[in-house]
């Protein structure tokens, strides 16, 4: 049985590794028979609605719930102190993010609300509409306070400090300095510089955040159905903050309607729903509506980066120097902290390239805006935009083609494992191979010729490249070593059923990306059975092994490896048993199509059903000295590196209407290397979906805050997400460099598309505008920003509501 | 977001509508297609005491061509307007505008009258009505009245419809010989409300423009007819000098009303209006 | 319904079955389908008519269930994803979606299928651009749309072939 197959189409196809099979679990979704949290009905279910702060920063002087308590259908009304009596507060710091500081945060705000949308009171009622009606009757007396809404001035001495006990508004700072930076810049042939802005984003999962908490007071058992990527993390959190034994808490993730990182954080309103269930002894459901989502689902990515690059006359990157600033919420997120973007930016600016001289600083400052957390790509899109933006500038400065400039500067193919100037170690990348493959796939030369010809006719098209390095399969360095109980390992329990079927309980989770299918494919391959004989169970802390769940592109690489090891171990047990019964050696046997056979001749020895029946029901036939185990659990963790790096390269081809500033995306190409691909169909679709989120970042998405801290575009009418008409066809191809840290050889895939797309679009727009000497560096690249760069709109105040107070 | 409680009644005649308005203690709103109103109810941005459903009123969902005029009833669904062969033939400007109105599912329910009465500053049909100098028929308890489209739109989501009145429909002059239309809209995503748009209609005969109307939308609080831009075209040929004069005139016509939205400043809107004017006028020469 | 009231008795034919219920005037069609009838295949993503997750068929036309009052469906014929699945009316589209992984989390999928079905009924030979335009009102965050366009195009071509 060969697993490390290289590129699926070139290697012998054994089992299902490398097979682009459709997902068995998608059938029910196609028929509207998914079961999302909001579809679940329990007897005596109560519904929650919240009163939320209309101010970015305000003291809660008084909350009067009398009118609400008497409203029809109302069961209970609570505010901060009542919930605090059941649920302890939290602080979003990790010991491995030195200097990360934050203040205690309660489920419902007490004394002070710190962002517009923060929940301060909750109503549980028989129906959601009754809860909303009652919430409107709650009378809150506010004392509005000055709001921190400009990250640039957050650290000025005259700016009020949000948490006086913390001393200043700096949540986190990290730096890297190799030394030699000033010298390199002083003597460089050319220096290029720019200030980049990335928009503050929100994930906009189509299924809103949803939780159904069911506390059974008779048994003191808490069952929580939650749209989440990480049931075990939540189990730990709930047990900890509600003072319940861990074994009394069960978290179940049913079908989840998209997450992308939104549903891996602790939210005060969700914790309040749990508190209410405990208070009432009945099930309580909270589903965030879309308007609530915009002001409470984690935000991410709003950075300002001032950067410069030194380059030699021959076109070698000599040095990179940058300063990054971003505004988070009023507290660091919990339990993962809001410092990850800073860390990834410091780690990965310049990542694809062999430059050794490097200095960077990233700072996160508190703001009276929504909470801030990990969202697909976490920092990589920013690092890539800065790096690839500087690279294009540098290529232009030395008169070199941008593709050629990149290829010249990639980390040499024989330099691996390679330690970056900022610290992370890359196991092995295939940048040159991917690069060459991309240029061929898109017919780079032909596109350049087409671009030139069209320019003569006043049609301005641009080609933009973006080289991506993306960390996946993280080790315990990310969280465990920081004192946060988020697992870096995952497990799989695999069982042969009485009729020769296979069940697989895995600790990774399915939320549309195909995790359950991957598990089934690996298990079916290991056990030599047809795919439809495998049942997969995920998303239930009572029913699966302990594991970290899905985030950071770790599902297939880590979870999949656990499945492979468990399946391989079960296979060995089965072969050992049959060998014993038939008096031969396990190495002379194989399992094919559900039957244990003679490996050389294919002659059938025992079907798996016969094996199971014998072991389970005919113990008289089992040799006395033999104890067959048909249920096996194995775990896997990646600890050779802090993370396994993948590489990819994207190209964007677009057209800019230079009279209107409008951009039309024509085509997009990606070549990506994620090692072994268990299911290439699913990999391609992960890449496409991630990429389109990046296109949204490039052209459309931005949370707009007024100077007073009001989110001014918090609806789907005003916050623009990418829709079908504007998106291009996306061609995907692959290289394959399996990781040596596992048998499966799979690296992560889910986020890389998001990391590179904004940079590719930016570079393409600037390439299109090259004849005009115009350049854009602030995302999203709106028509107004492009027209400004072209000099068609006089520089002046932006519309008042759109002042980018980041 | 769940709508709060309200009462509902379905009227089967105009008299019933007026009666319901009168008997309603608080605010009453007309429910036609509901594509704007029900969203507002769900978000509790509108909290009427009573919804008066007029979908059963007879004779208001028709397109009638009679003599030289075209009547569009207020309850005519966008989808019907979109598919109407008569509108394509006699009101090509509206035919060109329809694919830009929201999305298919919205057009199946939304009505012509709803779009006019809602009067979103970035909507297509109000601008077309202004360009075509339509007349709106409005019914009230005391009878019917007629208001020219050019006087109907008064401000931000504000029209001449008074409390207790119902928009019955619009009357247009059918396409005359020598006239052609062009409809252009700039949106970042298909189906969005326009950042800027123009409904253009006029005569282009023997290489000369006459009676051109350029109605801009998305620029300010209501559709804006660029009067001096039309004068700059009157009797002239399609030349660079004419077009330069048109663009200047568009700025002059619109700068007092141009206002910013969440993403685009007033100056950007004016710039886009000038570009749209050039393209629309060019399109009129080729139609 | 000419008298102003808060709630009404309605009869709606849902997936071929007449259903009679008393509904509050304020309740939109999607909540009626989900809460009253347990037909949870229609989803709510925004409740302001933008995302398209609530798309169902009323009297043969696609509508946004969140922008229609339940009582406006009195006397009407409503088809949800459950009914369309059971009847096999969109089986070819569902198969095409499945084969091309034109869905991931599945939350947009019922609405997307019903919207796409309307296009293929009138224009089975729709081009990729026409497909993108027609589906421009249905939000998907997972797929990036490319696979959806592939699936609709493939199903359309197959219909054209069968009709020929």
Tab-separated table of N, CA and C in Angstrom, chain A residues 128-129 132-133 136 289-291 657 659-660 662 699-700 704 712-713 716 718 720-721 723 725-726 782-784 787 792-794 799 801-802, chain B residues 1-5 42-44 47 103 186-190 192-193 195 260-269 271-272 274-276 279:
chain	number	residue	atom	x	y	z
A	128	UNK	N	-38.197	34.042	19.552
A	128	UNK	CA	-37.219	35.097	19.283
A	128	UNK	C	-37.896	36.454	19.163
A	129	UNK	N	-39.046	36.516	18.510
A	129	UNK	CA	-39.679	37.823	18.330
A	129	UNK	C	-40.119	38.383	19.677
A	132	UNK	N	-37.073	39.806	21.246
A	132	UNK	CA	-36.710	41.095	20.645
A	132	UNK	C	-37.654	42.199	21.106
A	133	UNK	N	-38.957	41.867	21.162
A	133	UNK	CA	-39.920	42.873	21.629
A	133	UNK	C	-39.569	43.338	23.037
A	136	UNK	N	-36.478	45.582	23.451
A	136	UNK	CA	-36.716	46.990	23.141
A	136	UNK	C	-37.266	47.761	24.336
A	289	UNK	N	-28.459	37.469	14.440
A	289	UNK	CA	-28.982	37.886	13.147
A	289	UNK	C	-27.901	38.649	12.395
A	290	UNK	N	-28.145	38.974	11.143
A	290	UNK	CA	-27.083	39.513	10.300
A	290	UNK	C	-26.584	40.853	10.819
A	291	UNK	N	-27.469	41.684	11.321
A	291	UNK	CA	-27.025	42.978	11.836
A	291	UNK	C	-26.174	42.809	13.089
A	657	UNK	N	-10.861	50.255	-16.167
A	657	UNK	CA	-11.463	51.333	-16.953
A	657	UNK	C	-10.918	52.632	-16.359
A	659	UNK	N	-11.262	55.603	-17.037
A	659	UNK	CA	-12.155	56.767	-16.910
A	659	UNK	C	-13.027	56.662	-15.673
A	660	UNK	N	-13.419	55.447	-15.330
A	660	UNK	CA	-14.320	55.276	-14.185
A	660	UNK	C	-13.633	54.691	-12.956
A	662	UNK	N	-13.168	51.591	-12.518
A	662	UNK	CA	-13.721	50.260	-12.269
A	662	UNK	C	-12.780	49.173	-12.772
A	699	UNK	N	-11.134	44.127	-3.601
A	699	UNK	CA	-11.995	45.049	-4.340
A	699	UNK	C	-13.198	45.572	-3.573
A	700	UNK	N	-13.629	44.846	-2.534
A	700	UNK	CA	-14.937	45.185	-1.980
A	700	UNK	C	-15.015	45.406	-0.482
A	704	UNK	N	-16.402	49.914	7.802
A	704	UNK	CA	-16.200	51.362	7.894
A	704	UNK	C	-16.664	51.870	9.248
A	712	UNK	N	-20.567	51.898	10.126
A	712	UNK	CA	-21.542	52.566	9.257
A	712	UNK	C	-22.015	51.705	8.097
A	713	UNK	N	-21.390	50.569	7.884
A	713	UNK	CA	-21.833	49.731	6.755
A	713	UNK	C	-22.137	48.303	7.209
A	716	UNK	N	-25.658	43.610	4.780
A	716	UNK	CA	-25.201	43.031	3.520
A	716	UNK	C	-25.453	43.955	2.334
A	718	UNK	N	-24.604	47.149	2.503
A	718	UNK	CA	-23.507	48.112	2.512
A	718	UNK	C	-22.115	47.508	2.620
A	720	UNK	N	-19.752	44.977	1.232
A	720	UNK	CA	-19.846	44.310	-0.068
A	720	UNK	C	-19.054	43.014	-0.089
A	721	UNK	N	-19.759	41.904	-0.193
A	721	UNK	CA	-19.092	40.612	-0.325
A	721	UNK	C	-19.077	40.221	-1.801
A	723	UNK	N	-19.792	38.502	-5.165
A	723	UNK	CA	-20.891	37.727	-5.720
A	723	UNK	C	-20.472	37.171	-7.085
A	725	UNK	N	-21.155	37.354	-10.285
A	725	UNK	CA	-20.949	38.020	-11.569
A	725	UNK	C	-19.557	38.608	-11.726
A	726	UNK	N	-19.002	39.130	-10.635
A	726	UNK	CA	-17.730	39.840	-10.743
A	726	UNK	C	-16.520	38.920	-10.602
A	782	UNK	N	-11.036	50.637	-4.457
A	782	UNK	CA	-12.323	51.133	-4.945
A	782	UNK	C	-12.106	52.008	-6.168
A	783	UNK	N	-13.175	52.237	-6.934
A	783	UNK	CA	-13.032	53.144	-8.078
A	783	UNK	C	-12.502	54.506	-7.644
A	784	UNK	N	-12.952	54.974	-6.492
A	784	UNK	CA	-12.484	56.295	-6.051
A	784	UNK	C	-10.986	56.307	-5.809
A	787	UNK	N	-9.280	56.280	-9.150
A	787	UNK	CA	-9.397	57.590	-9.808
A	787	UNK	C	-8.477	58.613	-9.149
A	792	UNK	N	-7.614	61.944	-11.266
A	792	UNK	CA	-8.873	62.422	-11.850
A	792	UNK	C	-9.804	63.035	-10.813
A	793	UNK	N	-9.511	62.783	-9.559
A	793	UNK	CA	-10.313	63.381	-8.494
A	793	UNK	C	-9.360	64.186	-7.634
A	794	UNK	N	-9.691	65.424	-7.346
A	794	UNK	CA	-8.765	66.189	-6.506
A	794	UNK	C	-8.666	65.551	-5.130
A	799	UNK	N	-15.450	61.092	1.811
A	799	UNK	CA	-16.783	61.291	2.414
A	799	UNK	C	-16.720	61.033	3.907
A	801	UNK	N	-18.489	59.743	6.218
A	801	UNK	CA	-18.755	58.428	6.793
A	801	UNK	C	-17.693	57.410	6.455
A	802	UNK	N	-16.884	57.689	5.456
A	802	UNK	CA	-15.943	56.675	4.998
A	802	UNK	C	-14.541	56.962	5.457
B	1	UNK	N	-33.349	39.222	13.018
B	1	UNK	CA	-34.217	40.381	13.180
B	1	UNK	C	-35.640	39.962	12.838
B	2	UNK	N	-36.497	40.025	13.764
B	2	UNK	CA	-37.876	39.637	13.511
B	2	UNK	C	-38.770	40.868	13.564
B	3	UNK	N	-39.624	41.005	12.552
B	3	UNK	CA	-40.524	42.153	12.518
B	3	UNK	C	-41.410	42.173	13.757
B	4	UNK	N	-41.724	43.359	14.221
B	4	UNK	CA	-42.670	43.491	15.314
B	4	UNK	C	-44.092	43.269	14.812
B	5	UNK	N	-45.029	43.257	15.722
B	5	UNK	CA	-46.412	42.971	15.322
B	5	UNK	C	-47.017	44.135	14.553
B	42	UNK	N	-38.475	43.749	8.819
B	42	UNK	CA	-37.624	42.753	9.491
B	42	UNK	C	-36.559	43.432	10.337
B	43	UNK	N	-36.026	44.543	9.832
B	43	UNK	CA	-34.965	45.239	10.556
B	43	UNK	C	-35.535	46.249	11.549
B	44	UNK	N	-36.857	46.283	11.641
B	44	UNK	CA	-37.554	47.243	12.517
B	44	UNK	C	-37.179	48.685	12.216
B	47	UNK	N	-42.042	50.635	11.466
B	47	UNK	CA	-42.884	49.976	12.473
B	47	UNK	C	-44.327	50.462	12.352
B	103	UNK	N	-32.301	41.714	-8.598
B	103	UNK	CA	-32.040	40.368	-9.109
B	103	UNK	C	-33.359	39.705	-9.457
B	186	UNK	N	-23.331	52.431	-13.273
B	186	UNK	CA	-22.067	51.950	-12.710
B	186	UNK	C	-22.333	51.368	-11.331
B	187	UNK	N	-22.103	50.078	-11.221
B	187	UNK	CA	-22.190	49.428	-9.905
B	187	UNK	C	-20.956	48.564	-9.739
B	188	UNK	N	-20.512	48.379	-8.496
B	188	UNK	CA	-19.361	47.514	-8.282
B	188	UNK	C	-19.763	46.047	-8.341
B	189	UNK	N	-21.041	45.807	-8.049
B	189	UNK	CA	-21.559	44.447	-8.183
B	189	UNK	C	-22.892	44.529	-8.900
B	190	UNK	N	-23.098	43.591	-9.808
B	190	UNK	CA	-24.334	43.569	-10.577
B	190	UNK	C	-25.529	43.491	-9.633
B	192	UNK	N	-26.544	45.797	-7.552
B	192	UNK	CA	-26.491	46.789	-6.477
B	192	UNK	C	-27.186	48.070	-6.915
B	193	UNK	N	-27.521	48.889	-5.937
B	193	UNK	CA	-27.944	50.252	-6.272
B	193	UNK	C	-26.762	50.967	-6.935
B	195	UNK	N	-23.894	53.455	-8.206
B	195	UNK	CA	-23.023	54.516	-7.703
B	195	UNK	C	-23.331	55.785	-8.501
B	260	UNK	N	-22.082	62.626	-1.209
B	260	UNK	CA	-21.278	61.414	-1.102
B	260	UNK	C	-22.117	60.257	-0.576
B	261	UNK	N	-21.657	59.040	-0.822
B	261	UNK	CA	-22.238	57.877	-0.163
B	261	UNK	C	-21.140	57.249	0.692
B	262	UNK	N	-21.349	56.035	1.134
B	262	UNK	CA	-20.373	55.419	2.029
B	262	UNK	C	-18.984	55.316	1.417
B	263	UNK	N	-18.932	55.156	0.111
B	263	UNK	CA	-17.651	54.842	-0.525
B	263	UNK	C	-17.162	55.896	-1.513
B	264	UNK	N	-18.015	56.770	-1.932
B	264	UNK	CA	-17.636	57.689	-3.003
B	264	UNK	C	-18.007	59.114	-2.639
B	265	UNK	N	-17.021	59.991	-2.804
B	265	UNK	CA	-17.268	61.392	-2.498
B	265	UNK	C	-18.057	62.065	-3.605
B	266	UNK	N	-18.522	63.255	-3.299
B	266	UNK	CA	-19.297	64.017	-4.272
B	266	UNK	C	-18.481	64.286	-5.527
B	267	UNK	N	-17.195	64.583	-5.358
B	267	UNK	CA	-16.348	64.862	-6.527
B	267	UNK	C	-16.240	63.633	-7.431
B	268	UNK	N	-16.161	62.465	-6.793
B	268	UNK	CA	-16.117	61.229	-7.583
B	268	UNK	C	-17.410	61.051	-8.357
B	269	UNK	N	-18.518	61.312	-7.704
B	269	UNK	CA	-19.812	61.173	-8.375
B	269	UNK	C	-19.904	62.111	-9.574
B	271	UNK	N	-17.452	63.313	-11.323
B	271	UNK	CA	-16.560	62.785	-12.353
B	271	UNK	C	-17.229	61.646	-13.112
B	272	UNK	N	-17.816	60.726	-12.358
B	272	UNK	CA	-18.472	59.580	-12.997
B	272	UNK	C	-19.657	60.034	-13.848
B	274	UNK	N	-19.865	62.806	-15.471
B	274	UNK	CA	-19.335	63.339	-16.732
B	274	UNK	C	-18.957	62.206	-17.682
B	275	UNK	N	-18.336	61.178	-17.137
B	275	UNK	CA	-17.964	60.035	-17.974
B	275	UNK	C	-19.214	59.362	-18.540
B	276	UNK	N	-20.215	59.187	-17.683
B	276	UNK	CA	-21.450	58.549	-18.137
B	276	UNK	C	-22.138	59.391	-19.202
B	279	UNK	N	-20.478	58.741	-22.463
B	279	UNK	CA	-20.773	57.405	-23.009
B	279	UNK	C	-22.219	57.289	-23.440
